PDB file of C-alpha atoms and ligand atoms in Angstrom:
ATOM      1  CA  MET A 101     259.355  71.437-171.254  1.00  0.00           C
ATOM      2  CA  THR A 102     257.664  69.161-168.706  1.00  0.00           C
ATOM      3  CA  PRO A 103     258.711  65.569-169.279  1.00  0.00           C
ATOM      4  CA  THR A 104     255.980  62.858-169.328  1.00  0.00           C
ATOM      5  CA  ILE A 105     256.441  59.438-168.030  1.00  0.00           C
ATOM      6  CA  THR A 106     254.122  56.361-168.222  1.00  0.00           C
ATOM      7  CA  ALA A 107     253.042  54.351-165.283  1.00  0.00           C
ATOM      8  CA  PHE A 108     250.618  51.469-164.595  1.00  0.00           C
ATOM      9  CA  GLU A 109     246.982  52.578-164.606  1.00  0.00           C
ATOM     10  CA  ASN A 110     246.374  49.635-162.231  1.00  0.00           C
ATOM     11  CA  SER A 111     249.553  48.639-160.538  1.00  0.00           C
ATOM     12  CA  PRO A 112     249.659  45.019-159.318  1.00  0.00           C
ATOM     13  CA  ASP A 113     251.591  46.158-156.209  1.00  0.00           C
ATOM     14  CA  ARG A 114     248.670  48.332-155.125  1.00  0.00           C
ATOM     15  CA  GLY A 115     250.726  51.599-155.215  1.00  0.00           C
ATOM     16  CA  ARG A 116     253.357  50.259-152.817  1.00  0.00           C
ATOM     17  CA  GLU A 117     256.369  51.755-154.662  1.00  0.00           C
ATOM     18  CA  LEU A 118     257.423  48.453-156.311  1.00  0.00           C
ATOM     19  CA  ALA A 119     256.713  49.327-159.944  1.00  0.00           C
ATOM     20  CA  ARG A 120     259.642  50.841-161.646  1.00  0.00           C
ATOM     21  CA  ASP A 121     258.207  54.268-162.291  1.00  0.00           C
ATOM     22  CA  MET A 122     259.005  54.932-158.566  1.00  0.00           C
ATOM     23  CA  ARG A 123     262.682  55.250-159.422  1.00  0.00           C
ATOM     24  CA  VAL A 124     262.010  57.882-162.037  1.00  0.00           C
ATOM     25  CA  ARG A 125     259.419  59.794-159.916  1.00  0.00           C
ATOM     26  CA  TRP A 126     262.006  59.770-157.095  1.00  0.00           C
ATOM     27  CA  ALA A 127     264.859  61.053-159.355  1.00  0.00           C
ATOM     28  CA  PHE A 128     262.542  63.874-160.467  1.00  0.00           C
ATOM     29  CA  GLU A 129     261.690  64.864-156.993  1.00  0.00           C
ATOM     30  CA  GLU A 130     265.295  64.796-155.845  1.00  0.00           C
ATOM     31  CA  VAL A 131     266.180  67.341-158.556  1.00  0.00           C
ATOM     32  CA  GLY A 132     262.972  69.382-158.272  1.00  0.00           C
ATOM     33  CA  GLN A 133     261.797  68.707-161.816  1.00  0.00           C
ATOM     34  CA  ARG A 134     258.105  68.724-162.453  1.00  0.00           C
ATOM     35  CA  TYR A 135     256.765  65.918-164.489  1.00  0.00           C
ATOM     36  CA  ASP A 136     253.575  64.521-166.056  1.00  0.00           C
ATOM     37  CA  VAL A 137     252.389  60.975-165.801  1.00  0.00           C
ATOM     38  CA  ARG A 138     250.343  59.117-168.477  1.00  0.00           C
ATOM     39  CA  LEU A 139     248.663  55.998-167.032  1.00  0.00           C
ATOM     40  CA  VAL A 140     248.502  52.940-169.273  1.00  0.00           C
ATOM     41  CA  SER A 141     246.598  49.733-169.012  1.00  0.00           C
ATOM     42  CA  PHE A 142     248.244  46.365-169.524  1.00  0.00           C
ATOM     43  CA  ARG A 143     246.534  46.216-173.005  1.00  0.00           C
ATOM     44  CA  GLU A 144     247.683  49.645-173.986  1.00  0.00           C
ATOM     45  CA  MET A 145     251.216  48.759-173.009  1.00  0.00           C
ATOM     46  CA  LYS A 146     251.303  46.083-175.702  1.00  0.00           C
ATOM     47  CA  GLN A 147     249.906  48.194-178.504  1.00  0.00           C
ATOM     48  CA  ALA A 148     251.835  49.766-181.221  1.00  0.00           C
ATOM     49  CA  ALA A 149     251.639  53.313-179.908  1.00  0.00           C
ATOM     50  CA  HIS A 150     253.359  52.319-176.587  1.00  0.00           C
ATOM     51  CA  ARG A 151     255.702  49.850-178.230  1.00  0.00           C
ATOM     52  CA  ALA A 152     256.958  52.794-180.361  1.00  0.00           C
ATOM     53  CA  LEU A 153     258.157  54.288-177.051  1.00  0.00           C
ATOM     54  CA  ASN A 154     259.208  50.968-175.548  1.00  0.00           C
ATOM     55  CA  PRO A 155     259.680  47.992-177.874  1.00  0.00           C
ATOM     56  CA  PHE A 156     259.214  45.624-175.011  1.00  0.00           C
ATOM     57  CA  GLY A 157     255.823  47.041-174.097  1.00  0.00           C
ATOM     58  CA  GLN A 158     256.709  47.972-170.555  1.00  0.00           C
ATOM     59  CA  ILE A 159     256.597  50.971-168.263  1.00  0.00           C
ATOM     60  CA  PRO A 160     258.075  53.369-167.498  1.00  0.00           C
ATOM     61  CA  THR A 161     258.878  55.465-170.529  1.00  0.00           C
ATOM     62  CA  TYR A 162     260.103  59.119-170.722  1.00  0.00           C
ATOM     63  CA  GLU A 163     259.204  61.656-173.265  1.00  0.00           C
ATOM     64  CA  GLU A 164     260.480  65.107-173.564  1.00  0.00           C
ATOM     65  CA  GLY A 165     260.139  66.950-176.937  1.00  0.00           C
ATOM     66  CA  ASP A 166     261.631  64.702-179.552  1.00  0.00           C
ATOM     67  CA  LEU A 167     263.341  62.459-177.031  1.00  0.00           C
ATOM     68  CA  ALA A 168     261.757  59.115-176.022  1.00  0.00           C
ATOM     69  CA  LEU A 169     263.527  56.869-173.554  1.00  0.00           C
ATOM     70  CA  PHE A 170     262.829  53.556-171.998  1.00  0.00           C
ATOM     71  CA  GLU A 171     264.856  51.589-169.276  1.00  0.00           C
ATOM     72  CA  THR A 172     264.922  53.122-165.914  1.00  0.00           C
ATOM     73  CA  GLY A 173     268.733  53.066-165.783  1.00  0.00           C
ATOM     74  CA  ALA A 174     268.815  55.294-168.834  1.00  0.00           C
ATOM     75  CA  ILE A 175     266.014  57.572-167.727  1.00  0.00           C
ATOM     76  CA  VAL A 176     267.366  58.189-164.267  1.00  0.00           C
ATOM     77  CA  PHE A 177     270.860  58.760-165.739  1.00  0.00           C
ATOM     78  CA  HIS A 178     269.342  61.276-168.205  1.00  0.00           C
ATOM     79  CA  ILE A 179     267.636  63.116-165.432  1.00  0.00           C
ATOM     80  CA  ALA A 180     270.814  63.012-163.279  1.00  0.00           C
ATOM     81  CA  GLU A 181     273.000  64.348-166.107  1.00  0.00           C
ATOM     82  CA  HIS A 182     270.670  67.316-166.828  1.00  0.00           C
ATOM     83  CA  HIS A 183     270.024  68.516-163.316  1.00  0.00           C
ATOM     84  CA  PRO A 184     272.293  69.030-160.323  1.00  0.00           C
ATOM     85  CA  GLY A 185     271.777  66.817-157.225  1.00  0.00           C
ATOM     86  CA  LEU A 186     272.126  63.192-158.328  1.00  0.00           C
ATOM     87  CA  LEU A 187     275.729  63.022-159.600  1.00  0.00           C
ATOM     88  CA  PRO A 188     278.824  64.505-158.061  1.00  0.00           C
ATOM     89  CA  ASP A 189     280.781  67.145-159.855  1.00  0.00           C
ATOM     90  CA  ASP A 190     284.062  65.453-159.313  1.00  0.00           C
ATOM     91  CA  ALA A 191     284.658  63.334-162.455  1.00  0.00           C
ATOM     92  CA  ASP A 192     285.993  60.344-160.528  1.00  0.00           C
ATOM     93  CA  ALA A 193     283.234  60.395-157.946  1.00  0.00           C
ATOM     94  CA  ARG A 194     280.674  60.898-160.882  1.00  0.00           C
ATOM     95  CA  ALA A 195     282.141  57.782-162.611  1.00  0.00           C
ATOM     96  CA  ARG A 196     281.795  55.759-159.395  1.00  0.00           C
ATOM     97  CA  ALA A 197     278.101  56.894-158.832  1.00  0.00           C
ATOM     98  CA  ILE A 198     277.388  55.706-162.345  1.00  0.00           C
ATOM     99  CA  MET A 199     279.125  52.403-161.560  1.00  0.00           C
ATOM    100  CA  TRP A 200     276.817  51.960-158.618  1.00  0.00           C
ATOM    101  CA  MET A 201     273.803  52.497-160.892  1.00  0.00           C
ATOM    102  CA  PHE A 202     275.007  49.733-163.065  1.00  0.00           C
ATOM    103  CA  ALA A 203     275.805  47.427-160.091  1.00  0.00           C
ATOM    104  CA  ALA A 204     272.292  47.924-158.746  1.00  0.00           C
ATOM    105  CA  LEU A 205     270.774  47.058-162.133  1.00  0.00           C
ATOM    106  CA  ASN A 206     273.152  44.430-163.458  1.00  0.00           C
ATOM    107  CA  THR A 207     274.468  42.706-160.433  1.00  0.00           C
ATOM    108  CA  VAL A 208     272.016  43.126-157.582  1.00  0.00           C
ATOM    109  CA  GLU A 209     268.693  43.333-159.230  1.00  0.00           C
ATOM    110  CA  PRO A 210     268.789  40.155-161.551  1.00  0.00           C
ATOM    111  CA  PRO A 211     268.603  37.552-158.738  1.00  0.00           C
ATOM    112  CA  ILE A 212     265.845  39.579-157.101  1.00  0.00           C
ATOM    113  CA  VAL A 213     263.805  39.717-160.301  1.00  0.00           C
ATOM    114  CA  GLU A 214     264.432  35.959-160.616  1.00  0.00           C
ATOM    115  CA  ARG A 215     262.847  35.407-157.265  1.00  0.00           C
ATOM    116  CA  GLY A 216     259.820  37.567-158.046  1.00  0.00           C
ATOM    117  CA  GLN A 217     259.409  35.935-161.467  1.00  0.00           C
ATOM    118  CA  ALA A 218     259.553  32.480-159.948  1.00  0.00           C
ATOM    119  CA  ARG A 219     256.802  33.292-157.490  1.00  0.00           C
ATOM    120  CA  PHE A 220     254.660  34.801-160.155  1.00  0.00           C
ATOM    121  CA  ALA A 221     255.184  32.134-162.773  1.00  0.00           C
ATOM    122  CA  GLU A 222     256.018  29.002-160.718  1.00  0.00           C
ATOM    123  CA  GLY A 223     254.488  29.595-157.372  1.00  0.00           C
ATOM    124  CA  ASP A 224     251.903  26.942-157.822  1.00  0.00           C
ATOM    125  CA  LYS A 225     254.371  24.331-159.130  1.00  0.00           C
ATOM    126  CA  PRO A 226     255.581  21.487-156.858  1.00  0.00           C
ATOM    127  CA  TRP A 227     259.244  22.497-157.272  1.00  0.00           C
ATOM    128  CA  TYR A 228     258.686  26.050-156.145  1.00  0.00           C
ATOM    129  CA  GLU A 229     259.162  25.510-152.477  1.00  0.00           C
ATOM    130  CA  GLU A 230     262.341  23.481-153.019  1.00  0.00           C
ATOM    131  CA  ARG A 231     263.649  26.230-155.448  1.00  0.00           C
ATOM    132  CA  LEU A 232     262.925  29.227-153.250  1.00  0.00           C
ATOM    133  CA  PRO A 233     265.903  28.665-150.838  1.00  0.00           C
ATOM    134  CA  ILE A 234     268.202  28.450-153.722  1.00  0.00           C
ATOM    135  CA  LEU A 235     266.960  31.680-155.094  1.00  0.00           C
ATOM    136  CA  ASP A 236     267.259  33.307-151.738  1.00  0.00           C
ATOM    137  CA  ASP A 237     270.788  32.162-151.324  1.00  0.00           C
ATOM    138  CA  ARG A 238     271.748  33.778-154.631  1.00  0.00           C
ATOM    139  CA  ILE A 239     270.297  37.092-153.380  1.00  0.00           C
ATOM    140  CA  ARG A 240     272.096  36.584-149.944  1.00  0.00           C
ATOM    141  CA  HIS A 241     275.449  36.200-151.897  1.00  0.00           C
ATOM    142  CA  ARG A 242     274.955  39.736-153.373  1.00  0.00           C
ATOM    143  CA  LEU A 243     273.629  41.125-150.146  1.00  0.00           C
ATOM    144  CA  ASN A 244     276.534  39.781-148.129  1.00  0.00           C
ATOM    145  CA  ASP A 245     278.990  41.640-150.413  1.00  0.00           C
ATOM    146  CA  LEU A 246     276.933  44.769-150.553  1.00  0.00           C
ATOM    147  CA  SER A 247     276.578  44.836-146.770  1.00  0.00           C
ATOM    148  CA  ARG A 248     280.327  44.394-146.389  1.00  0.00           C
ATOM    149  CA  ARG A 249     281.135  47.244-148.862  1.00  0.00           C
ATOM    150  CA  LEU A 250     278.569  49.581-147.247  1.00  0.00           C
ATOM    151  CA  GLY A 251     279.758  48.973-143.750  1.00  0.00           C
ATOM    152  CA  ASP A 252     278.777  51.861-141.431  1.00  0.00           C
ATOM    153  CA  ALA A 253     278.569  54.364-144.255  1.00  0.00           C
ATOM    154  CA  ALA A 254     275.282  56.303-144.921  1.00  0.00           C
ATOM    155  CA  TRP A 255     275.575  55.946-148.610  1.00  0.00           C
ATOM    156  CA  LEU A 256     277.615  53.870-151.100  1.00  0.00           C
ATOM    157  CA  ASP A 257     280.242  56.391-152.020  1.00  0.00           C
ATOM    158  CA  GLY A 258     280.155  59.613-150.006  1.00  0.00           C
ATOM    159  CA  ALA A 259     277.019  61.817-150.579  1.00  0.00           C
ATOM    160  CA  PHE A 260     273.738  60.351-151.809  1.00  0.00           C
ATOM    161  CA  SER A 261     273.773  59.792-155.459  1.00  0.00           C
ATOM    162  CA  ALA A 262     271.736  58.230-158.320  1.00  0.00           C
ATOM    163  CA  GLY A 263     273.683  55.079-157.388  1.00  0.00           C
ATOM    164  CA  ASP A 264     272.017  55.058-154.055  1.00  0.00           C
ATOM    165  CA  LEU A 265     268.634  55.904-155.486  1.00  0.00           C
ATOM    166  CA  MET A 266     268.867  52.917-157.900  1.00  0.00           C
ATOM    167  CA  MET A 267     270.302  50.522-155.169  1.00  0.00           C
ATOM    168  CA  VAL A 268     267.537  51.486-152.626  1.00  0.00           C
ATOM    169  CA  THR A 269     264.738  50.877-155.096  1.00  0.00           C
ATOM    170  CA  VAL A 270     266.294  47.517-156.103  1.00  0.00           C
ATOM    171  CA  LEU A 271     266.506  46.536-152.412  1.00  0.00           C
ATOM    172  CA  ARG A 272     262.969  47.659-151.850  1.00  0.00           C
ATOM    173  CA  ARG A 273     261.816  44.968-154.189  1.00  0.00           C
ATOM    174  CA  LEU A 274     262.673  42.466-151.445  1.00  0.00           C
ATOM    175  CA  GLU A 275     260.024  43.863-149.155  1.00  0.00           C
ATOM    176  CA  GLY A 276     258.215  40.956-147.357  1.00  0.00           C
ATOM    177  CA  SER A 277     260.973  38.418-148.026  1.00  0.00           C
ATOM    178  CA  GLY A 278     262.865  39.198-144.715  1.00  0.00           C
ATOM    179  CA  LEU A 279     266.170  39.063-146.747  1.00  0.00           C
ATOM    180  CA  VAL A 280     267.154  42.730-146.340  1.00  0.00           C
ATOM    181  CA  GLU A 281     266.405  42.591-142.638  1.00  0.00           C
ATOM    182  CA  GLU A 282     269.154  39.934-142.244  1.00  0.00           C
ATOM    183  CA  TYR A 283     271.603  42.732-142.882  1.00  0.00           C
ATOM    184  CA  PRO A 284     270.984  45.513-140.359  1.00  0.00           C
ATOM    185  CA  ASN A 285     273.091  47.996-142.239  1.00  0.00           C
ATOM    186  CA  LEU A 286     271.264  47.355-145.514  1.00  0.00           C
ATOM    187  CA  ALA A 287     267.874  47.680-143.694  1.00  0.00           C
ATOM    188  CA  ALA A 288     268.986  50.946-142.214  1.00  0.00           C
ATOM    189  CA  TYR A 289     270.287  52.091-145.725  1.00  0.00           C
ATOM    190  CA  VAL A 290     266.913  51.379-147.379  1.00  0.00           C
ATOM    191  CA  ALA A 291     265.200  53.094-144.372  1.00  0.00           C
ATOM    192  CA  ARG A 292     267.479  56.289-144.986  1.00  0.00           C
ATOM    193  CA  GLY A 293     266.430  56.275-148.518  1.00  0.00           C
ATOM    194  CA  GLU A 294     262.723  55.962-147.778  1.00  0.00           C
ATOM    195  CA  ALA A 295     263.026  58.799-145.281  1.00  0.00           C
ATOM    196  CA  ARG A 296     264.265  61.312-147.789  1.00  0.00           C
ATOM    197  CA  PRO A 297     261.600  63.904-148.500  1.00  0.00           C
ATOM    198  CA  ALA A 298     261.927  63.383-152.172  1.00  0.00           C
ATOM    199  CA  TYR A 299     261.175  59.700-151.734  1.00  0.00           C
ATOM    200  CA  ARG A 300     258.202  60.437-149.697  1.00  0.00           C
ATOM    201  CA  ARG A 301     256.792  62.864-152.351  1.00  0.00           C
ATOM    202  CA  ALA A 302     257.432  60.171-155.077  1.00  0.00           C
ATOM    203  CA  PHE A 303     255.612  57.603-152.950  1.00  0.00           C
ATOM    204  CA  GLU A 304     252.588  59.794-152.333  1.00  0.00           C
ATOM    205  CA  ALA A 305     252.354  60.565-156.029  1.00  0.00           C
ATOM    206  CA  GLN A 306     252.597  56.849-156.899  1.00  0.00           C
ATOM    207  CA  PHE A 307     250.174  55.752-154.223  1.00  0.00           C
ATOM    208  CA  ALA A 308     247.669  58.491-155.202  1.00  0.00           C
ATOM    209  CA  VAL A 309     247.148  56.774-158.536  1.00  0.00           C
ATOM    210  CA  PHE A 310     246.129  53.523-156.731  1.00  0.00           C
ATOM    211  CA  ALA A 311     244.031  55.508-154.239  1.00  0.00           C
ATOM    212  CA  ALA A 312     242.130  57.307-156.797  1.00  0.00           C
ATOM    213  CA  ALA A 313     241.420  54.119-158.801  1.00  0.00           C
ATOM    214  CA  SER A 314     240.403  52.151-155.639  1.00  0.00           C
ATOM    215  CA  GLY A 315     238.749  54.736-153.483  1.00  0.00           C
ATOM    216  CA  GLU A 316     241.327  53.886-150.738  1.00  0.00           C
ATOM    217  CA  ARG A 317     243.189  56.449-148.515  1.00  0.00           C
TER     218      ARG A 317
HETATM  219  N1  LIG B 179     264.482  46.916-167.357  1.00  0.00           N
HETATM  220  C1  LIG B 179     263.320  47.684-167.348  1.00  0.00           C
HETATM  221  C2  LIG B 179     263.451  48.982-166.732  1.00  0.00           C
HETATM  222  O1  LIG B 179     264.244  49.106-165.771  1.00  0.00           O
HETATM  223  O2  LIG B 179     262.828  50.013-167.091  1.00  0.00           O
HETATM  224  C3  LIG B 179     262.255  46.854-166.748  1.00  0.00           C
HETATM  225  C4  LIG B 179     260.829  47.472-166.914  1.00  0.00           C
HETATM  226  C5  LIG B 179     259.788  46.598-166.292  1.00  0.00           C
HETATM  227  O3  LIG B 179     260.069  45.457-165.848  1.00  0.00           O
HETATM  228  N2  LIG B 179     258.621  47.110-166.170  1.00  0.00           N
HETATM  229  C6  LIG B 179     257.440  46.386-165.638  1.00  0.00           C
HETATM  230  C7  LIG B 179     256.382  46.155-166.720  1.00  0.00           C
HETATM  231  O4  LIG B 179     256.098  46.960-167.525  1.00  0.00           O
HETATM  232  C8  LIG B 179     256.787  47.225-164.456  1.00  0.00           C
HETATM  233  S1  LIG B 179     257.886  47.308-163.163  1.00  0.00           S
HETATM  234  N3  LIG B 179     255.838  44.931-166.694  1.00  0.00           N
HETATM  235  C9  LIG B 179     254.774  44.652-167.586  1.00  0.00           C
HETATM  236  C10 LIG B 179     255.241  43.686-168.684  1.00  0.00           C
HETATM  237  O5  LIG B 179     256.396  43.411-168.805  1.00  0.00           O
HETATM  238  O6  LIG B 179     254.329  43.281-169.396  1.00  0.00           O
HETATM  239  C11 LIG B 179     258.103  45.660-162.683  1.00  0.00           C
HETATM  240  C12 LIG B 179     257.133  45.390-161.501  1.00  0.00           C
HETATM  241  C13 LIG B 179     255.804  45.164-161.798  1.00  0.00           C
HETATM  242  C14 LIG B 179     254.895  44.783-160.682  1.00  0.00           C
HETATM  243  C15 LIG B 179     255.382  44.830-159.387  1.00  0.00           C
HETATM  244  N4  LIG B 179     254.405  44.538-158.383  1.00  0.00           N
HETATM  245  O7  LIG B 179     253.328  44.457-158.618  1.00  0.00           O
HETATM  246  O8  LIG B 179     254.950  44.297-157.251  1.00  0.00           O
HETATM  247  C16 LIG B 179     256.704  45.034-159.243  1.00  0.00           C
HETATM  248  C17 LIG B 179     257.543  45.400-160.194  1.00  0.00           C
END
């Protein structure tokens, strides 16, 4: 059965891979699983039918037969568990790859989300300019440690895994901030992720939604 995910009908990022369905699309592409996409408007996302899939009224969601999931961590993990290619066979290496997924979502992403939220919700407030360097330093704190751990390695723990997929998409959210570029090994790490053919295919699919809606190409 072909799984169906939901994505923004009209993404505020203009199809630039920042909305979280990108992670799920990328995971599908890495494992070679076809998928369908149902586009939803902001209004639809808050209605009962969508909230039955995601009580928080957000995208992406995942449906396959009787199974409905939300949370990109759970969705990517589900895909990785059911297809070879995103989690190592060795039990210890597998546990570490899952650990990196959690680290991306629970330790690295929160200060990045906080920065984005501040710009969105407080960007016009007088304190915003003063607050931004504090938020940036919180992110640097995480990037410092991540950069030190990654060192010269290509990926976080041996071969590319779901942990890297999640971490790259989290770091991608800093696009335009200049923060990742302060750490050349992290910038190269993100670039390596973006260069993967599966990432490119996911990007094209996500951008095509925006292009079709806007007439751009
Ligand atoms: N923890 C959840 C997960 O990982 O699945 C978070 C899901 C989430 O935040 N979804 C967002 C959403 O539905 C879209 S991705 N937001 C609408 C709402 O909450 O009402 C976040 C996002 C949105 C837009 C941009 N952008 O335009 O740059 C980037 C990221």
